[in-house]
Short mmCIF file of C-alpha atoms in Angstrom, two decimals:
data_model
loop_
_atom_site.label_atom_id
_atom_site.label_comp_id
_atom_site.label_asym_id
_atom_site.label_seq_id
_atom_site.Cartn_x
_atom_site.Cartn_y
_atom_site.Cartn_z
CA UNK S 25 -97.37 -117.31 -88.46
CA UNK S 26 -94.04 -118.73 -87.36
CA UNK S 27 -93.78 -122.50 -87.72
CA UNK S 28 -91.07 -124.46 -85.96
CA UNK S 29 -89.85 -128.02 -86.53
CA UNK S 30 -87.34 -129.72 -84.24
CA UNK S 31 -85.01 -132.53 -85.26
CA UNK S 32 -81.89 -134.28 -84.04
CA UNK S 33 -83.21 -136.15 -81.05
CA UNK S 34 -82.42 -139.76 -80.32
CA UNK S 35 -80.91 -142.27 -77.94
CA UNK S 36 -77.45 -141.54 -76.58
CA UNK S 37 -75.30 -142.98 -73.81
CA UNK S 38 -74.44 -140.93 -70.74
CA UNK S 39 -71.55 -138.61 -71.53
CA UNK S 40 -72.50 -138.47 -75.19
CA UNK S 41 -73.56 -135.56 -77.37
CA UNK S 42 -76.46 -134.57 -79.58
CA UNK S 43 -77.21 -131.48 -81.64
CA UNK S 44 -80.83 -130.43 -81.94
CA UNK S 45 -82.04 -128.22 -84.76
CA UNK S 46 -85.07 -125.97 -84.90
CA UNK S 47 -86.06 -125.03 -88.43
CA UNK S 48 -88.34 -122.03 -88.87
CA UNK S 49 -90.71 -121.12 -91.69
CA UNK S 50 -93.63 -118.83 -92.33
CA UNK S 51 -91.93 -115.70 -91.05
CA UNK S 52 -88.50 -114.18 -90.76
CA UNK S 53 -86.74 -115.88 -87.87
CA UNK S 54 -84.69 -112.80 -87.02
CA UNK S 55 -87.76 -111.12 -85.54
CA UNK S 56 -88.05 -113.73 -82.78
CA UNK S 57 -86.19 -114.70 -79.68
CA UNK S 58 -85.99 -118.50 -79.60
CA UNK S 59 -86.00 -120.76 -76.60
CA UNK S 60 -85.44 -124.44 -76.00
CA UNK S 61 -87.61 -126.15 -73.41
CA UNK S 62 -87.96 -129.73 -72.26
CA UNK S 63 -90.56 -131.86 -70.58
CA UNK S 64 -89.93 -135.17 -68.88
CA UNK S 65 -92.75 -137.61 -68.10
CA UNK S 66 -94.76 -136.42 -65.12
CA UNK S 67 -92.93 -133.11 -64.91
CA UNK S 68 -93.71 -129.57 -65.96
CA UNK S 69 -92.14 -128.07 -69.05
CA UNK S 70 -88.95 -126.24 -68.12
CA UNK S 71 -86.72 -123.77 -69.88
CA UNK S 72 -83.31 -124.95 -71.04
CA UNK S 73 -81.82 -122.08 -73.02
CA UNK S 74 -82.77 -119.07 -75.11
CA UNK S 75 -81.12 -116.77 -77.60
CA UNK S 76 -81.84 -113.23 -78.64
CA UNK S 77 -82.82 -112.12 -82.11
CA UNK S 78 -79.30 -111.39 -83.31
CA UNK S 79 -77.68 -114.24 -81.41
CA UNK S 80 -75.60 -111.93 -79.27
CA UNK S 81 -77.39 -112.74 -76.02
CA UNK S 82 -77.99 -116.16 -74.54
CA UNK S 83 -79.34 -117.59 -71.31
CA UNK S 84 -79.09 -121.06 -69.81
CA UNK S 85 -80.73 -122.98 -67.02
CA UNK S 86 -78.29 -123.78 -64.22
CA UNK S 87 -78.73 -127.49 -64.87
CA UNK S 88 -77.21 -127.24 -68.37
CA UNK S 89 -74.66 -124.44 -68.04
CA UNK S 90 -71.28 -125.49 -69.33
CA UNK S 91 -72.75 -128.49 -71.16
CA UNK S 92 -75.25 -127.02 -73.66
CA UNK S 93 -74.68 -124.30 -76.23
CA UNK S 94 -77.39 -122.48 -78.14
CA UNK S 95 -76.73 -120.76 -81.46
CA UNK S 96 -78.66 -119.48 -84.43
CA UNK S 97 -78.17 -118.97 -88.14
CA UNK S 98 -80.81 -116.50 -89.29
CA UNK S 99 -79.76 -116.93 -92.93
CA UNK S 100 -80.67 -120.61 -92.65
CA UNK S 101 -83.69 -119.90 -90.42
CA UNK S 102 -82.37 -122.41 -87.93
CA UNK S 103 -81.54 -122.46 -84.23
CA UNK S 104 -79.32 -125.13 -82.74
CA UNK S 105 -78.81 -126.66 -79.31
CA UNK S 106 -75.51 -128.48 -78.92
CA UNK S 107 -75.77 -130.83 -75.96
CA UNK S 108 -72.59 -132.35 -74.54
CA UNK S 109 -71.87 -134.49 -71.47
CA UNK S 110 -75.45 -135.70 -71.47
CA UNK S 111 -76.89 -137.19 -68.30
CA UNK S 112 -79.88 -139.50 -67.77
CA UNK S 113 -81.73 -136.59 -66.17
CA UNK S 114 -81.57 -134.77 -69.52
CA UNK S 115 -84.03 -137.30 -70.90
CA UNK S 116 -87.14 -135.45 -72.10
CA UNK S 117 -89.04 -134.20 -75.09
CA UNK S 118 -87.28 -131.05 -76.27
CA UNK S 119 -89.25 -128.19 -77.79
CA UNK S 120 -88.18 -125.00 -79.47
CA UNK S 121 -90.37 -121.94 -79.18
CA UNK S 122 -90.51 -118.43 -80.60
CA UNK S 123 -91.30 -115.25 -78.70
CA UNK S 124 -92.66 -112.11 -80.35
CA UNK S 125 -91.51 -109.95 -77.45
CA UNK S 126 -87.89 -109.32 -76.63
CA UNK S 127 -87.19 -111.74 -73.83
CA UNK S 128 -84.22 -113.56 -72.39
CA UNK S 129 -86.29 -115.35 -69.81
CA UNK S 130 -86.99 -119.08 -69.81
CA UNK S 131 -90.67 -118.60 -69.05
CA UNK S 132 -93.08 -120.79 -70.97
CA UNK S 133 -95.84 -118.18 -71.04
CA UNK S 134 -93.66 -115.64 -72.85
CA UNK S 135 -93.32 -117.83 -75.96
CA UNK S 136 -96.01 -117.78 -78.62
CA UNK S 137 -95.09 -120.43 -81.18
CA UNK S 138 -94.07 -124.00 -80.45
CA UNK S 139 -92.71 -126.94 -82.37
CA UNK S 140 -93.95 -130.50 -81.96
CA UNK S 141 -90.92 -131.66 -79.98
CA UNK S 142 -88.15 -134.21 -80.40
CA UNK S 143 -87.36 -137.02 -77.97
CA UNK S 144 -83.97 -137.16 -76.29
CA UNK S 145 -83.19 -140.28 -74.29
CA UNK S 146 -79.95 -140.64 -72.34
CA UNK S 147 -79.44 -144.21 -71.23
CA UNK S 148 -76.84 -146.94 -71.20
#
């Protein structure tokens, strides 16, 4: 079973940057599409970005396009989310998730394995 562990969250000022990491174990990461999702207090979990198995295809939510970049290093079993120009509305718990099917959609129900999340807080 694929196991995922997020890291890299923290407190950052508006306009700042963070890089989240999602480390995989238990199965070969290259067999899974990986997505990043986030959930703010009182809100539903929403898709942020996803990346295909080889890393050649990516998808982003409109709210983060041009600011966030997803990438993966299958040799290191790690997926990254570089977040630049952060805004207070980006504050949330960020989760990475793995999908067994080939998907480029940011749909929660299509992802089978989830990490425990990492808190990102954007505040001055």
